[in-house]
Coordinates of C-alpha atoms in Angstrom, one line a residue:
M11 CA -121.8 -85.8 25.5
T12 CA -124.7 -84.7 27.8
E13 CA -128.3 -85.2 26.4
Q14 CA -130.3 -82.4 25.8
W15 CA -133.8 -82.7 25.1
R16 CA -136.0 -80.3 23.1
T17 CA -139.3 -79.9 21.4
A18 CA -139.9 -81.6 18.1
V19 CA -140.4 -80.0 15.2
Y20 CA -140.6 -81.3 11.7
D21 CA -140.9 -79.2 8.2
G22 CA -142.3 -75.9 10.5
E23 CA -144.6 -77.9 12.3
I24 CA -144.2 -77.4 16.0
Y25 CA -145.0 -80.5 18.3
E26 CA -145.2 -78.4 21.7
E27 CA -146.2 -80.8 24.8
L28 CA -146.6 -83.5 22.5
Y29 CA -142.8 -85.0 21.5
K30 CA -139.1 -84.1 22.4
V31 CA -136.6 -84.9 20.8
S32 CA -133.1 -85.6 21.9
N33 CA -129.2 -84.5 20.6
L34 CA -128.4 -88.2 20.7
G35 CA -131.4 -89.1 18.7
K36 CA -134.0 -90.1 21.2
I37 CA -138.1 -89.3 20.8
L38 CA -139.8 -88.7 23.4
S39 CA -144.0 -89.1 23.1
L40 CA -145.1 -86.9 25.8
D41 CA -148.4 -89.0 25.8
Y42 CA -147.6 -92.1 24.6
R43 CA -150.7 -93.7 23.1
R44 CA -152.7 -91.4 24.6
T45 CA -152.4 -93.0 28.1
G46 CA -151.1 -90.1 29.9
R47 CA -147.3 -90.9 30.6
A48 CA -144.2 -90.2 28.6
E49 CA -142.2 -93.2 26.9
L50 CA -139.6 -93.3 24.1
M51 CA -140.9 -94.0 20.8
T52 CA -139.5 -97.1 18.5
P53 CA -138.0 -95.9 15.2
F54 CA -138.7 -98.0 12.3
E55 CA -136.8 -98.3 9.2
S56 CA -137.7 -96.8 6.1
T57 CA -137.3 -98.4 2.7
G58 CA -134.2 -96.0 2.4
G59 CA -132.6 -97.2 5.2
Y60 CA -133.5 -94.0 7.3
L61 CA -135.1 -94.2 10.9
K62 CA -138.6 -92.5 11.0
V63 CA -141.1 -92.0 13.9
E64 CA -144.9 -91.5 13.4
L65 CA -145.7 -87.9 15.0
S66 CA -149.5 -87.3 15.5
K67 CA -150.9 -84.0 16.3
N68 CA -154.9 -82.8 15.7
G69 CA -155.6 -85.9 14.7
K70 CA -153.4 -86.1 11.8
T71 CA -150.2 -88.1 11.5
K72 CA -147.0 -87.9 9.8
K73 CA -143.8 -90.1 9.1
C74 CA -140.8 -88.3 10.4
Y75 CA -137.2 -88.8 9.8
V76 CA -135.3 -88.9 13.0
H77 CA -132.2 -87.4 11.5
R78 CA -134.5 -84.4 10.4
L79 CA -136.2 -83.9 13.6
V80 CA -132.5 -83.6 15.5
S81 CA -131.4 -81.5 13.1
E82 CA -134.3 -78.6 13.1
A83 CA -133.9 -78.9 17.0
F84 CA -130.4 -78.8 17.3
L85 CA -128.9 -77.2 14.1
D86 CA -128.9 -73.7 12.9
N87 CA -129.7 -73.5 9.1
P88 CA -129.8 -69.5 8.5
E89 CA -129.3 -70.5 4.4
N90 CA -132.5 -72.3 4.6
L91 CA -130.9 -75.2 3.2
P92 CA -133.7 -78.2 2.2
E93 CA -132.2 -81.4 3.4
V94 CA -128.6 -82.6 6.4
N95 CA -126.8 -85.3 5.8
H96 CA -125.4 -87.4 8.4
K97 CA -121.3 -86.5 8.7
D98 CA -120.8 -89.9 9.2
E99 CA -123.0 -91.4 6.2
D100 CA -124.6 -93.9 8.4
K101 CA -128.5 -93.4 8.0
T102 CA -129.3 -94.9 11.3
N103 CA -127.0 -92.8 13.4
N104 CA -129.0 -89.9 14.2

């Protein structure tokens, strides 16, 4: 599978020029820790077993599920369904 990158979107919030998400479940910070360089983020595991990253915009930080970032960037949701499941039930397979 060829890796593709798109702008990160979470709960309708667009993180243009801040973060990118790949179809393989990677999250790229375009200004990692305000250093001006791009770097892959290291997700942490939530108490429910899902992987999360912290995204910041306009001084506000939000903990975001990686699988939701991937789904909002790459899956159509014409019925506006509120959640997405992992197709293989593996919470860490984003």
